[in-house]
Amino acid sequence: MSLDLNQNDLSHVVAADRAHVWHHLSQHKPYETADPRVFVEGKGMRLWDTTGREYLDGVSGGVWTVNVGYGRTSIADAIRDQLVKLNYYAGAAGNVPAALFAEKLIQKMPGMARVYYSNSGSEANEKAYKMVRQIAARQHGGRKWKILYRDRDYHGTTIGTLATSGQDQRAAQYGPYPDGFVRVPHCLEYRAQWDVSNYGERAADAIEEAILREGPDTVGAIVLEPITAGGGVIVPPEGYWPRVQEICRRHGVLLIVDEVVCGLGRTGTWFGYQHYGVQPDIVTMAKGVASGYAAISCTVTTEAVFEMFKDDASDPMGYFRDISTFGGCTAGPVAALENMRIIEDESLLENTVAMGDRVLENLRALQEKHPAIGDVRGKGLFCGAELVADRATKEPLDEKRVQAVVAECLAQGVIIGATNRSLPGLNNTLCLSPALIATQDDIDRITDAIDKALAKVAG
């Protein structure tokens, strides 16, 4: 079937979509009287829909994924060639691209050693949780089974990962959840929970308080995003991460870093945790690993974690008894190899730092102009602007007005994101995550659209 479609064909596509597709994160009642948006083509940072309208994508595919931009023929060609040669074999055996990408990935992650493949960020985190539980059973008599997670962080859509959702609206209506998951406070200084000078260290100390409250002999791990993503683009305050590392080591708590959003260059380093000088025990990743050209996720561990699952066969239950069917697909790792080559050869980490500075500079200029911007924060091409109704009291701008800003940008042909239906009363942060290929003109167009939208919506 050819996908070079004329306008009649495209009209049929839209009708088929309305009739049969169940969209993610969408209320479908409006589609009874209006057509859903259906995209047809992407190139660089541009998208075109079935009406022929062009958009500048400021969120890398809607969910922070298409890091190297649309239309990369070299990735598509690599996938095609690999699929003809060998498309799949279950992950109980190896394949060439999986071995080569694991080797290249580990070179970017000093201190890490082993790569476990699956096919989504949710699944990557679920694997990490299962590792913690099995380690508890094998090494600690079942005692160190609890996993801490942070308010406002998000780790996936499965029941297990939703049990660690720090976003109450995301988790609502899907419980009851399994036991053993314990929330710790967020670290957003703009919404300070303590009046102290060393806020980062104080926020980290709240983790130790939770460990002591639960009992150190019961806590096996903590899972944290290096920079909170959908919870409001929260960059941890100075001193936070080193103190977290210290606390984890003192109490024998494994540190799981969820790099599903930040991984593969989004913040200007290969991984977000690498800004902070910490050594995780487990790192999970997905979205940007192959820039959305193929499904792939990785749960990466230290050799010490891996060794806990090796046995001389005296224990037939001693190995990691897990499988991810599509973790055996070869398209993911071959796409990831080419994706990483592009990032290296085109110096996209350096571009991310430079263009990220431009985003923050522009947003701070808008903050001086628009009282509705209460706080600007971010790192690399991962930035947020928290909107408020009153800058003095920090009263959040109503979610409907925040979404009106997003809609007004869309009307200008610019796609941006915002926290929505995640944090009760605090869905008020605009989120920007343009592709790592962004130019200064792209950045300026995105922030100009926000400028006009704020003037229209927020006054």
XYZ file of C-alpha atoms in Angstrom:
459
model
C 0.000 0.000 0.000
C 1.375 3.398 -0.977
C 1.174 6.164 1.616
C 1.535 8.927 -0.999
C -2.039 10.082 -0.517
C -4.187 12.627 -2.349
C -6.710 14.824 -0.555
C -9.525 12.306 -0.967
C -7.312 9.637 0.561
C -6.458 11.952 3.456
C -10.139 12.650 4.078
C -10.665 8.909 4.318
C -7.744 8.657 6.778
C -9.294 11.292 9.051
C -12.668 9.514 8.896
C -10.996 6.181 9.725
C -9.181 7.789 12.627
C -12.430 9.251 14.039
C -14.172 5.920 13.693
C -11.545 3.516 14.965
C -8.508 5.005 16.740
C -8.489 5.429 20.523
C -6.034 8.271 21.101
C -3.740 8.537 24.096
C -4.524 11.068 26.824
C -7.616 12.271 24.967
C -11.270 12.872 25.705
C -13.018 11.763 22.532
C -16.365 13.494 23.020
C -15.232 16.539 20.971
C -14.440 14.260 18.014
C -18.155 13.631 17.578
C -18.371 17.066 15.986
C -14.773 17.913 15.069
C -11.971 16.089 13.306
C -8.955 14.881 15.268
C -5.599 16.264 14.197
C -3.760 13.721 12.074
C -0.136 14.316 11.120
C 1.134 13.214 7.736
C 4.798 14.151 7.516
C 7.720 15.454 9.535
C 11.053 16.977 8.555
C 13.578 18.389 10.982
C 11.433 20.182 13.547
C 8.461 20.714 11.210
C 5.239 18.712 10.989
C 2.390 18.801 8.464
C -1.165 17.618 9.096
C -3.846 16.347 6.707
C -4.942 19.917 5.908
C -1.424 20.770 4.774
C -0.810 23.079 7.706
C 2.768 23.359 8.972
C 3.774 23.351 12.648
C 7.038 23.967 14.484
C 7.337 21.191 17.062
C 8.619 22.504 20.391
C 8.095 19.246 22.300
C 9.864 16.640 20.132
C 6.908 14.512 19.165
C 4.558 15.562 21.950
C 6.294 13.512 24.641
C 9.980 14.515 24.523
C 11.073 11.742 22.162
C 12.240 12.805 18.676
C 15.602 14.125 19.851
C 17.348 14.227 16.456
C 14.333 15.461 14.507
C 12.033 14.008 11.860
C 12.933 12.536 8.487
C 16.298 10.964 9.297
C 16.787 8.672 6.319
C 19.978 7.176 7.743
C 18.067 5.789 10.734
C 15.254 4.498 8.531
C 17.781 2.881 6.170
C 19.642 1.231 9.046
C 16.366 -0.187 10.386
C 15.297 -1.464 6.942
C 18.621 -3.175 6.279
C 18.640 -4.820 9.707
C 15.043 -6.041 9.493
C 15.734 -7.749 6.169
C 18.784 -9.453 7.677
C 17.248 -10.380 11.056
C 14.186 -8.697 12.508
C 13.790 -10.582 15.766
C 14.845 -13.285 18.117
C 13.845 -13.484 21.780
C 16.167 -11.779 24.226
C 17.311 -15.082 25.714
C 19.796 -15.016 22.832
C 21.832 -12.120 21.493
C 21.877 -10.232 18.217
C 24.456 -7.974 16.568
C 22.888 -4.506 17.037
C 21.909 -5.259 20.646
C 25.478 -6.230 21.510
C 27.028 -3.256 19.706
C 24.624 -0.682 21.123
C 25.055 -2.032 24.655
C 28.816 -1.669 24.266
C 28.538 1.893 22.934
C 25.980 2.888 25.564
C 28.112 1.631 28.445
C 31.012 3.701 27.101
C 28.866 6.777 27.769
C 28.006 5.647 31.309
C 31.127 5.158 33.472
C 30.435 2.816 36.354
C 27.561 1.048 34.603
C 27.966 -2.391 33.044
C 24.879 -4.285 31.833
C 21.947 -3.455 29.538
C 18.559 -5.167 29.788
C 16.341 -4.442 26.750
C 12.598 -3.889 26.692
C 10.326 -1.583 24.722
C 8.981 1.326 26.807
C 9.951 3.528 29.701
C 7.213 2.062 31.849
C 8.551 -1.408 31.196
C 12.146 -0.344 31.869
C 11.127 0.943 35.301
C 8.994 -2.112 35.987
C 12.087 -4.261 35.339
C 14.074 -2.167 37.805
C 11.406 -2.646 40.481
C 11.397 -6.396 39.876
C 15.175 -6.454 40.255
C 14.881 -4.688 43.613
C 12.221 -7.135 44.812
C 14.225 -10.176 43.709
C 17.376 -8.807 45.337
C 15.364 -8.406 48.542
C 14.267 -12.024 48.324
C 17.732 -13.402 47.512
C 20.018 -11.141 49.540
C 17.960 -9.756 52.426
C 15.503 -12.445 53.436
C 12.720 -10.503 51.742
C 13.178 -7.499 54.051
C 14.524 -4.665 51.862
C 11.573 -4.645 49.490
C 10.214 -1.102 49.746
C 10.852 1.463 47.009
C 10.765 5.202 47.672
C 9.593 7.654 45.019
C 9.316 11.429 44.888
C 6.314 13.725 44.833
C 5.763 15.198 41.331
C 7.941 12.553 39.598
C 6.443 10.117 37.093
C 7.689 6.670 36.098
C 5.143 5.034 33.816
C 1.664 3.799 33.034
C 1.616 0.240 34.380
C -0.041 -0.487 37.709
C 3.387 -1.074 39.243
C 4.896 2.155 37.975
C 1.750 4.137 38.762
C 2.240 2.970 42.343
C 5.308 5.239 42.222
C 3.548 8.157 40.554
C 4.082 11.449 42.338
C 1.313 12.869 40.172
C -1.992 12.099 41.825
C -4.221 12.849 38.858
C -2.235 10.439 36.691
C -2.749 7.686 39.238
C -6.393 8.462 40.060
C -9.020 5.776 39.362
C -6.483 2.996 38.742
C -5.951 1.752 42.291
C -5.721 -0.030 44.587
C -1.978 -0.223 44.145
C 0.503 -2.806 45.424
C 2.143 -2.216 48.794
C 5.707 -1.199 49.465
C 5.960 2.128 47.627
C 6.599 5.201 49.788
C 6.467 8.857 48.727
C 9.085 11.443 49.673
C 8.789 15.239 49.215
C 9.609 17.037 45.973
C 12.606 19.359 45.704
C 11.093 22.405 43.965
C 12.469 25.394 45.860
C 10.015 27.759 44.141
C 7.286 25.879 46.044
C 9.427 25.618 49.195
C 8.376 23.241 51.956
C 11.096 24.414 54.377
C 12.487 27.850 55.180
C 16.211 27.064 55.070
C 19.277 28.398 53.277
C 20.568 25.023 51.989
C 17.308 23.908 50.392
C 18.806 21.128 48.268
C 20.357 19.367 51.243
C 17.176 19.819 53.298
C 15.043 18.279 50.554
C 17.440 15.339 50.364
C 17.356 14.923 54.143
C 13.603 14.345 53.816
C 14.507 11.121 52.013
C 16.577 9.961 54.963
C 13.712 10.818 57.293
C 11.462 8.527 55.245
C 14.060 5.741 55.332
C 14.370 6.000 59.101
C 10.601 6.143 59.524
C 10.067 3.025 57.404
C 13.132 1.252 58.820
C 16.402 1.073 56.836
C 16.206 -2.712 56.828
C 12.948 -2.505 54.832
C 13.939 0.059 52.154
C 15.630 -1.443 49.103
C 15.684 1.415 46.597
C 14.618 4.898 45.626
C 13.604 5.921 42.106
C 14.112 9.539 41.018
C 14.103 11.527 37.800
C 17.353 13.505 37.508
C 15.217 16.506 36.573
C 11.501 16.118 37.193
C 9.792 16.201 33.790
C 5.991 16.163 33.595
C 5.771 17.282 37.212
C 6.913 20.752 36.224
C 10.497 20.651 34.836
C 12.114 20.772 38.297
C 15.895 21.170 38.349
C 17.140 19.964 41.756
C 18.721 22.670 43.935
C 22.446 22.728 44.568
C 23.538 20.072 47.040
C 20.531 17.824 46.481
C 22.006 14.991 44.437
C 25.286 14.530 46.355
C 23.314 14.316 49.612
C 20.899 11.797 48.064
C 23.861 9.646 47.024
C 25.363 9.857 50.507
C 22.074 8.863 52.158
C 21.552 5.910 49.819
C 25.031 4.550 50.480
C 24.711 4.998 54.226
C 21.533 2.930 54.359
C 22.259 0.383 51.613
C 19.513 1.760 49.372
C 19.855 1.204 45.624
C 19.630 4.397 43.568
C 17.450 4.073 40.460
C 17.661 7.072 38.114
C 14.801 7.357 35.628
C 16.325 8.896 32.483
C 13.340 8.133 30.256
C 12.993 11.847 29.429
C 16.464 13.245 30.146
C 18.503 10.458 28.583
C 20.451 10.668 25.330
C 21.272 14.345 25.342
C 18.136 16.191 26.340
C 19.879 18.223 29.065
C 23.218 18.710 27.279
C 24.958 15.630 28.682
C 24.342 12.047 27.643
C 22.336 11.556 30.850
C 20.845 14.012 33.286
C 22.463 12.474 36.359
C 25.878 13.213 34.854
C 25.451 16.895 35.717
C 25.552 16.035 39.409
C 28.502 13.686 39.919
C 26.517 10.732 41.251
C 26.845 7.018 40.510
C 23.485 5.246 40.171
C 22.975 1.528 40.681
C 20.281 1.294 38.000
C 19.453 3.706 35.152
C 16.349 3.424 32.997
C 15.836 5.074 29.605
C 13.535 5.020 26.580
C 12.150 7.999 24.584
C 15.273 9.579 23.088
C 17.279 6.349 22.881
C 16.205 5.904 19.255
C 14.410 9.259 18.836
C 11.105 7.468 18.267
C 12.249 5.690 15.084
C 11.811 2.309 16.779
C 10.571 1.098 20.150
C 13.372 0.492 22.639
C 14.065 0.927 26.330
C 16.975 -0.081 28.527
C 17.404 -0.928 32.185
C 21.115 -0.452 32.797
C 22.813 -1.745 35.946
C 26.192 -1.778 37.598
C 28.149 -5.026 37.554
C 27.485 -5.325 41.299
C 23.719 -5.415 40.714
C 24.138 -7.872 37.854
C 26.304 -10.159 40.010
C 23.444 -10.537 42.507
C 21.600 -12.603 39.894
C 24.462 -14.979 39.027
C 24.377 -18.410 40.599
C 26.121 -21.754 40.212
C 22.705 -23.283 39.456
C 22.168 -24.502 43.007
C 19.212 -22.119 43.073
C 17.027 -22.709 40.005
C 15.134 -19.495 40.830
C 18.253 -17.363 41.205
C 18.433 -15.671 37.794
C 16.335 -12.678 36.711
C 13.245 -14.552 35.541
C 11.860 -11.874 33.260
C 11.201 -11.435 29.562
C 10.150 -8.575 27.315
C 8.861 -10.012 24.055
C 9.716 -6.984 21.945
C 12.998 -6.496 23.763
C 14.190 -9.008 21.181
C 13.448 -6.733 18.217
C 16.581 -5.658 16.382
C 15.089 -2.398 15.042
C 15.446 -0.641 18.393
C 19.170 -1.091 19.000
C 20.138 -0.523 15.363
C 18.127 2.721 15.373
C 19.747 3.651 18.684
C 23.229 3.125 17.240
C 22.536 5.473 14.346
C 20.777 7.945 16.636
C 23.860 8.093 18.859
C 26.131 8.513 15.831
C 24.081 11.506 14.692
C 24.274 13.121 18.131
C 28.062 12.682 18.128
C 28.812 13.618 14.520
C 26.560 16.691 14.507
C 27.770 17.902 17.946
C 24.208 17.950 19.216
C 25.181 17.907 22.894
C 27.023 21.181 22.373
C 24.098 22.586 20.406
C 21.742 21.552 23.188
C 23.732 23.539 25.738
C 23.899 26.633 23.516
C 20.254 26.558 22.432
C 19.133 25.686 25.962
C 20.846 28.838 27.184
C 18.940 30.723 24.478
C 15.610 29.291 25.641
C 16.270 30.309 29.243
C 17.485 33.757 28.199
C 14.320 34.325 26.151
C 12.017 33.005 28.865
C 13.645 35.232 31.480
C 13.130 38.220 29.208
C 9.471 37.230 28.947
C 9.342 36.913 32.749
C 10.313 40.575 33.039
C 7.563 41.469 30.575
C 4.723 39.187 31.744
C 3.730 39.036 35.441
C 2.077 35.676 34.712
C 5.513 34.012 34.584
C 6.410 33.228 38.167
C 9.461 31.019 37.650
C 11.734 29.944 34.796
C 13.833 26.799 35.088
C 15.524 24.139 33.023
C 18.733 22.606 31.738
C 19.686 22.124 28.108
C 16.723 21.831 25.771
C 14.414 20.939 28.619
C 12.866 24.092 30.049
C 9.751 25.251 31.850
C 7.944 28.448 32.776
C 5.582 28.254 35.741
C 2.558 30.513 35.299
C 0.897 32.270 38.213
C -2.185 34.374 38.775
C -0.320 36.447 41.369
C 3.456 36.631 41.421
C 3.586 37.790 45.051
C 1.499 34.929 46.446
C 2.563 32.418 43.752
C -1.073 31.445 43.248
C -1.018 29.080 40.255
C -2.654 30.200 37.047
C -5.813 28.193 36.421
C -5.199 25.118 34.289
C -7.741 26.204 31.690
C -5.876 29.458 31.128
C -2.563 27.615 30.916
C -4.049 25.354 28.260
C -5.376 28.433 26.503
C -1.769 29.634 26.199
C -0.840 26.289 24.651
C -3.820 26.514 22.286
C -2.920 30.052 21.256
C 0.629 28.945 20.414
C -0.849 26.113 18.344
C -2.983 28.657 16.504
C 0.300 30.355 15.571
C 1.669 27.061 14.248
C 3.907 26.350 17.259
C 3.466 23.242 19.407
C 4.417 23.575 23.074
C 3.489 21.494 26.125
C 2.228 22.081 29.640
C 1.559 20.072 32.767
C -2.047 18.943 32.611
C -4.320 16.641 34.596
C -1.364 15.498 36.669
C -0.956 17.673 39.780
C -4.133 18.869 41.492
C -4.068 22.675 41.472
C -0.544 22.842 40.052
C -0.945 22.120 36.350
C 0.546 25.491 35.516
C 3.977 24.953 33.922
C 4.667 25.447 30.226
C 7.085 22.769 29.002
C 9.564 23.162 26.153
C 11.693 20.332 24.768
C 12.578 21.064 21.151
C 14.749 18.634 19.221
C 18.487 18.797 19.833
C 18.892 20.140 16.281
C 17.056 23.380 17.151
C 18.455 26.619 15.735
C 18.353 30.089 17.246
C 15.553 30.995 14.833
C 13.546 27.971 15.991
C 13.995 28.951 19.630
C 13.064 32.561 18.987
C 9.930 31.555 17.087
C 8.817 29.306 19.954
C 9.317 31.966 22.627
C 7.799 34.677 20.400
C 4.668 32.532 20.162
C 4.572 32.266 23.959
C 5.001 36.041 24.211
C 1.983 36.669 21.975
C -0.066 33.959 23.664
C 0.567 35.340 27.156
C -0.354 38.840 26.005
C -3.646 37.512 24.672
C -4.563 35.022 27.390
C -2.940 36.214 30.603
C -2.808 39.973 30.016
